[in-house]
Short mmCIF file of C-alpha atoms in Angstrom, two decimals:
data_model
loop_
_atom_site.label_atom_id
_atom_site.label_comp_id
_atom_site.label_asym_id
_atom_site.label_seq_id
_atom_site.Cartn_x
_atom_site.Cartn_y
_atom_site.Cartn_z
CA UNK A 1 158.92 6.64 140.86
CA UNK A 2 157.41 9.82 139.71
CA UNK A 3 159.64 12.07 141.30
CA UNK A 4 162.62 10.12 140.36
CA UNK A 5 161.18 10.33 136.52
CA UNK A 6 160.66 14.08 137.12
CA UNK A 7 164.18 14.79 138.22
CA UNK A 8 165.75 12.61 135.35
CA UNK A 9 163.48 14.50 132.73
CA UNK A 10 164.65 18.02 134.03
CA UNK A 11 168.35 16.77 133.86
CA UNK A 12 167.82 15.66 130.37
CA UNK A 13 166.44 18.73 129.23
CA UNK A 14 168.99 20.85 131.17
CA UNK A 15 171.94 19.17 129.62
CA UNK A 16 170.16 19.41 125.80
CA UNK A 17 169.39 23.36 126.18
CA UNK A 18 171.76 26.06 127.90
CA UNK A 19 169.84 28.81 129.57
CA UNK A 20 170.53 31.03 126.60
CA UNK A 21 168.64 28.89 124.36
CA UNK A 22 165.60 28.65 126.33
CA UNK A 23 162.98 30.91 124.59
CA UNK A 24 161.77 32.55 127.65
CA UNK A 25 164.99 34.74 127.47
CA UNK A 26 164.23 35.87 123.89
CA UNK A 27 162.27 38.69 124.56
CA UNK A 28 161.76 40.19 128.16
CA UNK A 29 159.42 43.21 129.02
CA UNK A 30 158.74 44.75 132.54
CA UNK A 31 155.17 45.51 133.51
CA UNK A 32 153.66 46.76 136.69
CA UNK A 33 151.45 43.83 136.81
CA UNK A 34 149.44 41.42 134.71
CA UNK A 35 145.91 42.00 134.38
CA UNK A 36 144.03 38.49 134.48
CA UNK A 37 141.65 39.30 131.69
CA UNK A 38 141.73 35.87 130.15
CA UNK A 39 140.05 35.26 126.43
CA UNK A 40 138.58 32.31 124.70
CA UNK A 41 141.61 31.78 122.30
CA UNK A 42 143.90 31.46 125.52
CA UNK A 43 145.12 28.34 127.61
CA UNK A 44 146.26 29.51 130.97
CA UNK A 45 148.72 27.47 133.18
CA UNK A 46 149.19 28.85 136.59
CA UNK A 47 152.22 28.23 138.88
CA UNK A 48 152.61 28.93 142.75
CA UNK A 49 154.66 31.70 143.97
CA UNK A 50 158.48 30.62 144.15
CA UNK A 51 157.79 27.09 143.09
CA UNK A 52 158.08 25.41 139.66
CA UNK A 53 154.79 23.32 139.99
CA UNK A 54 152.26 23.79 137.35
CA UNK A 55 148.75 23.69 137.25
CA UNK A 56 147.65 21.57 133.84
CA UNK A 57 144.13 21.30 132.62
CA UNK A 58 142.86 17.67 133.33
CA UNK A 59 141.72 17.43 129.63
CA UNK A 60 142.74 19.56 126.66
CA UNK A 61 142.12 18.80 122.91
CA UNK A 62 145.19 20.45 120.85
CA UNK A 63 143.30 19.37 117.73
CA UNK A 64 142.68 21.98 114.95
CA UNK A 65 144.74 24.46 117.29
CA UNK A 66 147.80 26.36 116.45
CA UNK A 67 149.71 28.19 118.92
CA UNK A 68 150.80 31.78 117.93
CA UNK A 69 152.67 33.16 121.20
CA UNK A 70 153.72 31.97 124.73
CA UNK A 71 153.97 34.81 127.35
CA UNK A 72 155.74 33.82 130.74
CA UNK A 73 154.69 35.77 133.95
CA UNK A 74 156.72 36.23 137.22
CA UNK A 75 157.13 38.70 139.87
CA UNK A 76 160.31 40.25 140.81
CA UNK A 77 161.32 42.63 143.92
CA UNK A 78 164.55 43.40 145.86
CA UNK A 79 163.37 41.79 149.24
CA UNK A 80 165.56 38.84 148.63
CA UNK A 81 168.58 39.57 146.32
CA UNK A 82 169.93 36.28 146.42
CA UNK A 83 166.93 34.30 145.14
CA UNK A 84 167.61 32.24 141.81
CA UNK A 85 164.97 33.25 139.89
CA UNK A 86 166.64 31.97 136.75
CA UNK A 87 166.81 28.65 138.15
CA UNK A 88 162.90 28.77 139.07
CA UNK A 89 162.33 29.93 135.40
CA UNK A 90 164.01 27.09 133.83
CA UNK A 91 162.19 24.59 135.76
CA UNK A 92 159.10 26.03 134.73
CA UNK A 93 159.88 26.15 131.28
CA UNK A 94 161.39 22.37 131.34
CA UNK A 95 157.96 21.52 133.15
CA UNK A 96 155.77 22.96 130.69
CA UNK A 97 157.57 21.51 127.45
CA UNK A 98 157.68 17.99 129.26
CA UNK A 99 153.88 18.17 129.31
CA UNK A 100 153.37 19.90 125.98
CA UNK A 101 156.18 19.21 123.58
CA UNK A 102 154.51 20.91 120.89
CA UNK A 103 155.38 24.01 122.40
CA UNK A 104 159.21 23.67 121.21
CA UNK A 105 158.12 24.48 117.53
CA UNK A 106 160.44 27.58 116.42
CA UNK A 107 157.79 29.40 114.58
CA UNK A 108 156.17 30.18 118.12
CA UNK A 109 156.78 33.77 119.58
CA UNK A 110 157.86 33.78 123.39
CA UNK A 111 157.87 36.64 125.64
CA UNK A 112 158.54 36.91 129.21
CA UNK A 113 156.65 39.77 131.20
CA UNK A 114 158.35 40.74 134.74
CA UNK A 115 156.03 41.93 137.14
CA UNK A 116 157.47 44.56 139.14
CA UNK A 117 154.82 46.57 141.08
CA UNK A 118 155.20 44.72 144.17
CA UNK A 119 157.87 45.77 147.03
CA UNK A 120 156.86 42.72 149.32
CA UNK A 121 156.61 39.06 149.10
CA UNK A 122 153.12 39.24 150.31
CA UNK A 123 151.86 41.46 147.57
CA UNK A 124 153.69 39.17 144.91
CA UNK A 125 151.83 36.17 146.37
CA UNK A 126 148.46 38.01 144.77
CA UNK A 127 150.09 38.30 141.30
CA UNK A 128 149.85 35.62 138.54
CA UNK A 129 152.56 33.56 137.80
CA UNK A 130 152.92 31.02 135.07
CA UNK A 131 152.28 30.83 131.17
CA UNK A 132 149.34 32.27 128.83
CA UNK A 133 149.46 30.41 125.43
CA UNK A 134 147.62 32.45 122.76
CA UNK A 135 146.13 30.37 119.56
CA UNK A 136 145.79 31.87 116.00
CA UNK A 137 142.13 33.21 115.79
CA UNK A 138 141.25 31.32 112.82
CA UNK A 139 142.49 27.68 114.17
CA UNK A 140 141.29 28.10 117.86
CA UNK A 141 138.02 25.85 117.96
CA UNK A 142 137.36 27.27 121.03
CA UNK A 143 134.78 30.10 120.18
CA UNK A 144 131.15 28.65 119.45
CA UNK A 145 129.82 31.60 117.93
CA UNK A 146 130.49 33.03 114.11
CA UNK A 147 134.24 34.12 113.82
CA UNK A 148 135.27 36.78 111.44
CA UNK A 149 136.42 35.53 108.14
CA UNK A 150 137.68 38.68 106.54
CA UNK A 151 140.35 40.78 107.67
CA UNK A 152 144.02 41.70 108.37
CA UNK A 153 143.72 39.21 111.21
CA UNK A 154 142.93 36.22 108.89
CA UNK A 155 146.18 36.24 107.20
CA UNK A 156 148.54 33.98 108.80
CA UNK A 157 151.21 35.78 111.05
CA UNK A 158 154.99 34.20 110.56
CA UNK A 159 157.16 34.90 113.52
CA UNK A 160 161.01 34.85 113.19
CA UNK A 161 163.70 35.43 115.71
CA UNK A 162 166.88 37.20 114.42
CA UNK A 163 170.05 38.60 115.62
CA UNK A 164 170.00 42.28 114.71
CA UNK A 165 173.73 42.79 114.80
CA UNK A 166 174.12 40.64 111.51
CA UNK A 167 172.50 40.83 108.25
CA UNK A 168 169.29 38.47 108.32
CA UNK A 169 167.06 36.89 105.64
CA UNK A 170 163.56 36.45 106.41
CA UNK A 171 161.65 34.12 104.00
CA UNK A 172 157.80 33.77 103.77
CA UNK A 173 155.96 30.52 103.19
CA UNK A 174 154.93 32.19 100.37
CA UNK A 175 157.93 32.90 98.93
CA UNK A 176 158.42 36.86 100.19
CA UNK A 177 161.88 37.23 101.00
CA UNK A 178 163.25 40.06 102.93
CA UNK A 179 166.93 41.12 103.46
CA UNK A 180 167.35 42.84 106.97
CA UNK A 181 170.65 44.94 107.24
CA UNK A 182 172.72 44.92 110.51
CA UNK A 183 172.16 47.04 113.29
CA UNK A 184 168.88 48.11 111.38
CA UNK A 185 166.46 48.71 114.47
CA UNK A 186 165.69 51.17 117.21
CA UNK A 187 163.24 51.61 119.86
CA UNK A 188 160.96 54.88 120.28
CA UNK A 189 163.91 56.60 122.47
CA UNK A 190 166.18 56.06 119.44
CA UNK A 191 168.10 53.70 121.34
CA UNK A 192 169.70 50.96 118.77
CA UNK A 193 168.64 47.23 119.46
CA UNK A 194 171.34 44.76 119.83
CA UNK A 195 169.60 41.89 121.26
CA UNK A 196 167.03 39.44 119.72
CA UNK A 197 164.36 40.91 117.81
CA UNK A 198 160.84 39.15 116.79
CA UNK A 199 159.95 39.89 113.13
CA UNK A 200 156.55 39.20 112.37
CA UNK A 201 155.25 38.79 108.61
CA UNK A 202 151.98 38.55 107.06
CA UNK A 203 151.59 37.82 103.12
CA UNK A 204 148.85 38.27 100.53
CA UNK A 205 150.19 37.24 97.34
CA UNK A 206 147.18 35.74 95.79
CA UNK A 207 143.96 37.20 95.30
CA UNK A 208 142.58 34.80 97.66
CA UNK A 209 144.84 36.18 100.18
CA UNK A 210 143.59 39.71 99.19
CA UNK A 211 140.26 38.82 99.94
CA UNK A 212 140.81 37.02 103.19
CA UNK A 213 142.86 39.98 104.16
CA UNK A 214 140.03 42.52 103.57
CA UNK A 215 142.75 44.53 101.53
CA UNK A 216 141.13 46.99 99.16
CA UNK A 217 143.59 48.09 96.23
CA UNK A 218 142.75 51.88 96.53
CA UNK A 219 145.31 54.93 96.63
CA UNK A 220 144.80 57.75 99.47
CA UNK A 221 142.94 59.70 96.60
CA UNK A 222 140.94 56.87 95.58
CA UNK A 223 142.44 55.74 92.50
CA UNK A 224 142.08 51.94 91.73
CA UNK A 225 145.33 49.77 92.00
CA UNK A 226 146.17 46.45 90.36
CA UNK A 227 148.21 44.40 92.71
CA UNK A 228 151.13 41.77 92.51
CA UNK A 229 151.31 41.31 96.53
CA UNK A 230 151.15 42.75 99.52
CA UNK A 231 152.97 42.32 103.05
CA UNK A 232 153.05 43.46 106.63
CA UNK A 233 156.03 43.36 108.43
CA UNK A 234 156.85 44.55 111.98
CA UNK A 235 159.67 44.10 114.45
CA UNK A 236 159.25 43.71 118.17
CA UNK A 237 161.41 43.81 121.36
CA UNK A 238 159.22 42.41 123.93
CA UNK A 239 155.66 44.12 123.80
CA UNK A 240 157.46 47.09 122.00
CA UNK A 241 157.25 47.99 118.48
CA UNK A 242 160.63 48.76 116.92
CA UNK A 243 161.14 51.26 114.07
CA UNK A 244 163.97 51.25 111.27
CA UNK A 245 166.95 53.71 111.72
CA UNK A 246 166.98 56.52 109.32
CA UNK A 247 169.83 55.22 107.35
CA UNK A 248 168.61 51.74 107.26
CA UNK A 249 166.21 49.92 104.77
CA UNK A 250 164.73 46.79 104.25
CA UNK A 251 164.96 44.87 100.61
CA UNK A 252 161.81 42.92 99.79
CA UNK A 253 161.44 40.60 97.21
CA UNK A 254 157.81 39.78 95.80
CA UNK A 255 157.71 36.68 93.80
CA UNK A 256 155.24 37.47 91.38
CA UNK A 257 156.04 38.52 87.58
CA UNK A 258 158.10 41.44 87.07
CA UNK A 259 156.41 44.08 84.76
CA UNK A 260 157.69 47.70 84.17
CA UNK A 261 155.50 50.45 85.64
CA UNK A 262 154.95 49.20 88.96
CA UNK A 263 155.64 50.51 91.86
CA UNK A 264 155.87 49.71 95.73
CA UNK A 265 153.33 51.69 97.76
CA UNK A 266 153.19 52.22 101.70
CA UNK A 267 150.14 51.33 103.55
CA UNK A 268 148.31 53.83 105.69
CA UNK A 269 145.62 52.91 108.10
CA UNK A 270 142.49 55.09 107.74
CA UNK A 271 138.64 54.61 108.79
CA UNK A 272 137.94 53.11 105.58
CA UNK A 273 141.06 50.67 106.01
CA UNK A 274 144.34 50.47 104.24
CA UNK A 275 145.13 53.29 101.72
CA UNK A 276 148.25 53.01 99.53
CA UNK A 277 150.37 56.08 98.66
CA UNK A 278 153.85 57.40 98.14
CA UNK A 279 154.69 55.09 95.00
CA UNK A 280 158.42 54.33 94.15
CA UNK A 281 159.24 52.17 91.05
CA UNK A 282 159.85 48.64 91.75
CA UNK A 283 163.07 46.50 90.04
CA UNK A 284 163.97 42.94 89.36
CA UNK A 285 167.63 43.55 90.08
CA UNK A 286 169.65 43.30 93.37
CA UNK A 287 171.77 45.65 92.25
CA UNK A 288 171.10 48.27 94.86
CA UNK A 289 171.40 45.68 97.80
CA UNK A 290 174.68 45.37 100.00
CA UNK A 291 174.03 41.54 100.33
CA UNK A 292 176.58 39.25 101.78
CA UNK A 293 177.27 35.65 100.65
CA UNK A 294 175.52 34.02 103.67
CA UNK A 295 172.14 36.09 102.36
CA UNK A 296 172.92 35.38 98.88
CA UNK A 297 172.69 31.75 99.49
CA UNK A 298 169.64 31.87 101.69
CA UNK A 299 167.50 33.90 99.08
CA UNK A 300 169.13 32.01 96.06
CA UNK A 301 171.00 34.58 94.30
CA UNK A 302 174.29 33.90 92.42
CA UNK A 303 177.15 35.84 90.88
CA UNK A 304 176.98 36.62 87.43
CA UNK A 305 179.39 38.79 84.90
CA UNK A 306 177.65 41.68 83.27
CA UNK A 307 178.79 44.48 81.04
CA UNK A 308 180.20 47.36 82.96
CA UNK A 309 178.26 49.96 81.03
CA UNK A 310 174.98 50.13 79.09
CA UNK A 311 173.62 53.06 76.67
CA UNK A 312 170.57 54.87 77.42
CA UNK A 313 168.78 56.31 74.20
CA UNK A 314 165.76 58.69 73.72
CA UNK A 315 165.29 57.95 69.68
CA UNK A 316 168.83 58.39 68.11
CA UNK A 317 170.18 60.53 70.83
CA UNK A 318 172.57 59.06 73.37
CA UNK A 319 171.07 60.72 76.66
CA UNK A 320 172.94 58.96 79.46
CA UNK A 321 175.37 55.71 80.19
CA UNK A 322 174.29 53.45 82.91
CA UNK A 323 177.12 52.54 84.79
CA UNK A 324 176.96 49.06 86.78
CA UNK A 325 179.07 48.89 89.87
CA UNK A 326 178.98 45.69 91.87
CA UNK A 327 176.70 47.01 94.40
CA UNK A 328 174.61 49.64 92.57
CA UNK A 329 173.68 51.40 89.15
CA UNK A 330 174.90 54.55 88.33
CA UNK A 331 173.24 56.92 85.52
CA UNK A 332 176.08 59.49 84.00
CA UNK A 333 174.44 62.07 81.72
CA UNK A 334 176.19 64.40 79.35
CA UNK A 335 176.26 67.18 82.05
CA UNK A 336 177.80 64.71 84.61
CA UNK A 337 181.31 64.64 82.39
CA UNK A 338 181.40 68.33 81.64
CA UNK A 339 184.78 69.52 82.83
CA UNK A 340 183.11 71.27 86.29
CA UNK A 341 181.38 68.31 87.03
CA UNK A 342 183.75 65.27 86.46
CA UNK A 343 184.80 65.06 90.21
CA UNK A 344 180.99 64.49 91.11
CA UNK A 345 180.86 61.17 89.24
CA UNK A 346 183.51 59.67 91.05
CA UNK A 347 184.84 57.72 88.04
CA UNK A 348 188.22 57.47 87.07
CA UNK A 349 189.27 60.02 84.50
CA UNK A 350 189.85 57.56 81.78
CA UNK A 351 186.44 55.92 81.94
CA UNK A 352 185.03 59.54 81.88
CA UNK A 353 187.11 60.22 78.94
CA UNK A 354 185.59 57.19 77.25
CA UNK A 355 182.22 58.15 78.13
CA UNK A 356 182.77 61.69 76.89
CA UNK A 357 183.56 60.27 73.36
CA UNK A 358 180.58 58.36 73.31
CA UNK A 359 178.47 61.24 73.95
CA UNK A 360 180.62 63.58 71.62
CA UNK A 361 180.05 60.98 68.63
CA UNK A 362 176.44 59.99 69.94
CA UNK A 363 177.44 56.30 69.52
CA UNK A 364 177.92 53.95 72.33
CA UNK A 365 180.71 51.43 71.12
CA UNK A 366 181.04 48.05 73.04
CA UNK A 367 184.30 47.33 71.88
CA UNK A 368 185.75 50.19 74.03
CA UNK A 369 184.76 48.38 76.82
CA UNK A 370 186.94 45.31 76.14
CA UNK A 371 190.09 47.70 75.73
CA UNK A 372 192.94 47.44 78.22
CA UNK A 373 192.65 50.21 80.61
CA UNK A 374 195.61 50.20 83.05
CA UNK A 375 193.90 51.59 86.21
CA UNK A 376 193.23 49.79 89.48
CA UNK A 377 189.62 48.51 89.23
CA UNK A 378 187.98 46.91 92.36
CA UNK A 379 186.54 43.59 91.40
CA UNK A 380 184.22 41.29 93.42
CA UNK A 381 184.80 37.67 93.01
CA UNK A 382 182.89 34.82 94.62
CA UNK A 383 184.64 34.79 98.12
CA UNK A 384 187.17 37.34 98.03
CA UNK A 385 187.97 40.92 97.27
CA UNK A 386 190.81 41.93 94.78
CA UNK A 387 192.58 44.38 92.79
CA UNK A 388 193.21 43.86 88.76
CA UNK A 389 195.12 45.77 86.09
CA UNK A 390 193.79 44.22 83.45
CA UNK A 391 190.00 45.51 82.80
CA UNK A 392 187.84 43.29 80.40
CA UNK A 393 184.67 45.73 80.72
CA UNK A 394 182.91 43.37 82.69
CA UNK A 395 181.89 43.63 86.37
CA UNK A 396 180.61 40.85 89.05
CA UNK A 397 177.30 41.35 90.80
CA UNK A 398 174.92 39.34 92.64
CA UNK A 399 171.23 38.36 90.75
CA UNK A 400 168.43 36.32 91.41
CA UNK A 401 168.13 33.00 89.62
CA UNK A 402 164.85 33.80 88.35
CA UNK A 403 164.43 37.83 88.10
CA UNK A 404 161.30 37.60 85.86
CA UNK A 405 159.64 36.37 89.13
CA UNK A 406 160.62 39.15 91.42
CA UNK A 407 159.65 42.51 92.42
CA UNK A 408 162.37 44.37 94.24
CA UNK A 409 161.96 47.46 96.47
CA UNK A 410 163.33 49.14 99.52
CA UNK A 411 161.20 49.71 102.57
CA UNK A 412 162.18 52.61 105.00
CA UNK A 413 159.81 52.08 107.55
CA UNK A 414 157.87 49.18 109.02
CA UNK A 415 154.27 48.14 108.25
CA UNK A 416 152.29 47.43 105.29
CA UNK A 417 153.77 47.27 101.48
CA UNK A 418 152.16 46.74 98.30
CA UNK A 419 153.27 46.42 94.60
CA UNK A 420 150.75 48.24 92.47
CA UNK A 421 150.18 50.12 89.49
CA UNK A 422 147.38 52.33 88.86
CA UNK A 423 144.58 50.16 86.89
CA UNK A 424 145.02 50.48 83.18
CA UNK A 425 141.83 48.45 82.17
CA UNK A 426 141.51 48.10 78.04
CA UNK A 427 138.15 48.35 76.10
CA UNK A 428 136.71 50.93 78.99
CA UNK A 429 133.58 53.13 78.69
CA UNK A 430 131.83 55.02 81.25
CA UNK A 431 129.52 52.43 83.03
CA UNK A 432 126.87 52.51 85.85
CA UNK A 433 127.19 49.20 87.73
CA UNK A 434 125.00 49.40 90.96
CA UNK A 435 123.86 46.63 93.28
CA UNK A 436 120.41 45.94 94.62
CA UNK A 437 120.14 43.77 97.58
CA UNK A 438 116.58 43.57 98.91
CA UNK A 439 115.72 44.51 102.38
CA UNK A 440 119.52 45.77 103.06
CA UNK A 441 118.33 47.94 105.71
CA UNK A 442 117.63 44.91 108.19
CA UNK A 443 121.45 43.86 108.31
CA UNK A 444 123.84 44.78 110.62
CA UNK A 445 127.79 45.38 109.64
CA UNK A 446 126.70 45.18 106.00
CA UNK A 447 129.90 45.32 103.61
CA UNK A 448 129.83 44.79 99.92
CA UNK A 449 133.17 44.61 97.64
CA UNK A 450 133.74 44.46 93.77
CA UNK A 451 136.52 42.16 92.78
CA UNK A 452 138.39 42.07 89.59
CA UNK A 453 140.35 38.96 89.39
CA UNK A 454 142.50 39.71 86.09
CA UNK A 455 144.35 42.63 87.68
CA UNK A 456 143.95 41.74 91.45
CA UNK A 457 141.77 44.40 92.41
CA UNK A 458 139.21 44.61 95.37
CA UNK A 459 137.00 47.99 95.54
CA UNK A 460 135.03 48.79 98.33
CA UNK A 461 131.09 49.61 97.79
CA UNK A 462 128.89 52.14 99.54
CA UNK A 463 125.28 52.42 99.74
CA UNK A 464 123.73 55.11 97.64
CA UNK A 465 120.67 57.05 99.04
CA UNK A 466 118.19 55.19 96.76
CA UNK A 467 119.28 52.21 98.50
CA UNK A 468 121.36 50.45 96.02
CA UNK A 469 125.15 49.98 96.03
CA UNK A 470 127.89 51.64 94.26
CA UNK A 471 131.57 51.46 93.55
CA UNK A 472 132.07 54.97 92.20
CA UNK A 473 134.17 57.56 94.22
CA UNK A 474 130.84 59.22 95.80
CA UNK A 475 127.33 59.69 95.20
CA UNK A 476 127.99 62.46 92.63
CA UNK A 477 129.68 60.09 90.39
CA UNK A 478 126.95 57.78 88.60
CA UNK A 479 129.35 56.35 86.10
CA UNK A 480 133.05 55.33 86.03
CA UNK A 481 135.06 54.05 82.95
CA UNK A 482 134.76 50.18 83.25
CA UNK A 483 135.93 47.47 80.87
CA UNK A 484 132.80 46.02 79.07
CA UNK A 485 132.12 42.37 79.45
CA UNK A 486 134.88 41.94 82.22
CA UNK A 487 134.20 39.24 84.78
CA UNK A 488 133.80 40.50 88.20
CA UNK A 489 132.61 39.17 91.25
CA UNK A 490 130.47 41.06 94.26
CA UNK A 491 131.02 39.95 97.63
CA UNK A 492 128.41 40.83 100.12
CA UNK A 493 128.60 40.04 104.10
CA UNK A 494 126.30 41.11 106.96
CA UNK A 495 124.63 39.80 110.24
CA UNK A 496 121.01 39.35 111.34
CA UNK A 497 121.65 38.99 115.22
CA UNK A 498 124.24 36.50 115.57
CA UNK A 499 123.88 34.44 112.32
CA UNK A 500 126.29 35.44 109.50
CA UNK A 501 124.64 35.97 106.06
CA UNK A 502 127.21 35.91 102.75
CA UNK A 503 127.02 35.52 98.82
CA UNK A 504 129.72 35.97 96.32
CA UNK A 505 128.02 36.63 92.75
CA UNK A 506 129.54 36.88 89.34
CA UNK A 507 128.48 39.55 86.57
CA UNK A 508 129.72 41.03 83.36
CA UNK A 509 130.47 44.60 83.44
CA UNK A 510 128.18 46.81 81.29
CA UNK A 511 125.28 44.40 80.63
CA UNK A 512 123.04 46.07 83.40
CA UNK A 513 122.74 49.22 85.11
CA UNK A 514 121.44 47.95 88.34
CA UNK A 515 122.22 43.98 89.26
CA UNK A 516 120.49 42.12 91.91
CA UNK A 517 122.09 40.08 94.66
CA UNK A 518 120.49 37.97 97.63
CA UNK A 519 122.86 37.06 100.76
CA UNK A 520 121.88 33.61 102.35
CA UNK A 521 122.47 32.27 106.28
CA UNK A 522 126.04 30.52 106.16
CA UNK A 523 128.39 28.82 108.36
CA UNK A 524 131.99 29.97 108.88
CA UNK A 525 133.09 26.71 107.14
CA UNK A 526 130.94 27.34 104.17
CA UNK A 527 131.82 31.25 104.02
CA UNK A 528 135.65 30.10 103.71
CA UNK A 529 134.95 27.39 101.30
CA UNK A 530 132.86 30.10 98.89
CA UNK A 531 135.91 32.17 98.84
CA UNK A 532 138.51 29.46 98.31
CA UNK A 533 136.26 27.97 95.63
CA UNK A 534 135.73 31.37 93.78
CA UNK A 535 139.36 33.05 93.89
#
């Protein structure tokens, strides 16, 4: 009866999914052999050589455990070229899913690692065959000792599978949207990737996320930043990291309030943690994105009609005209429409003549846009391209339904990105703000951070030669400009042996030069709750 039930179940699953739909074929990598170093946050399910049977644990509690990745291992050699490896792999996968249906979750990353280091069956029989299931560290429930609460690994890693041959949109659980152009990725040899790619995304949008992620808001030259959200995005093929091709970029939409003056910063890993550099101003318009209709629908963008041209004044002087093409903006200056430079604008001569008139009179006339200009102007209508001979001075373009809650920028490399501006706190004066932690020398792995909630800033502290802690640029700097009476928090963590000590305490800047703090023994759950209840 048991054999009959297994055969029926295998047939049902096989009919439901074709081989190409099994996730074990999403990412395939080749290794010499699998080094069987098992970790506490893994579940290992072994299979005999050349058989589909799986050795399941007698009991296993899935409560409070979230699967992050499953890796399937098998061996390959050329001794028996007619061996139906795909059939065997399919049966193993079906047996695994039959026992653990929760592994069918689309958020789980899958990889197949083919061990090709053996040339004989005798050698291959010594290798591991089967599945290794990895759990997210913050939800394993497997490790009895204290696990880290603060760090990049504590941010939820979201996994997406995409077809790189078409434009894709990745949407994070906290609202981040990433538009990925077609044929965007290459491997380290420069080969274009045209089969399935795994995208991983981490979001740190709120102050709570920033604190849990241990993400300091400091530039590479130690200037304090105010953050509107950070992300980490990676692309992999099998075990290999992928990069963006030179002519490709990702369009990222961070769902926080747009304000002028903010920029996108690249994140660089350093011994002190992430440092942010190379700022580029952000926008809240999709004007520079060659977005298709499918992607527009996924991110909630809509077509809207806008004026073809807008003036740019400095005082009373007309210094430029901003031309709105459907896919981008173009800034045209007085010099651009001089006779020798007209061809560089790529604009029709009648439009150039109109712009020249505006510069000559130092006045932008909106009514000029509504005159009939008998030229072939390419329009973009919802769902079709077309040509029109009557021009009403308006163009169609995509825009977000709520552009005031969007910070948009182009990423030209994979990794960390941050929407920030240099901190411009009001009512500042040079202030000494030091922290006194009694008996600090007895703690191991001691760290201290200053957190300014109003501007989403987290600044690392350092220990002074007198034993106190400071948040300046170095011991040489005793005072720094700080806003008086600003509410801030100091977060301290350290260890005594295997036990964690921790505290978060509120202060008002400028009230005392030296401020005392103590830390107490905590459990992991207590530490998490203290952070959540504070931020």
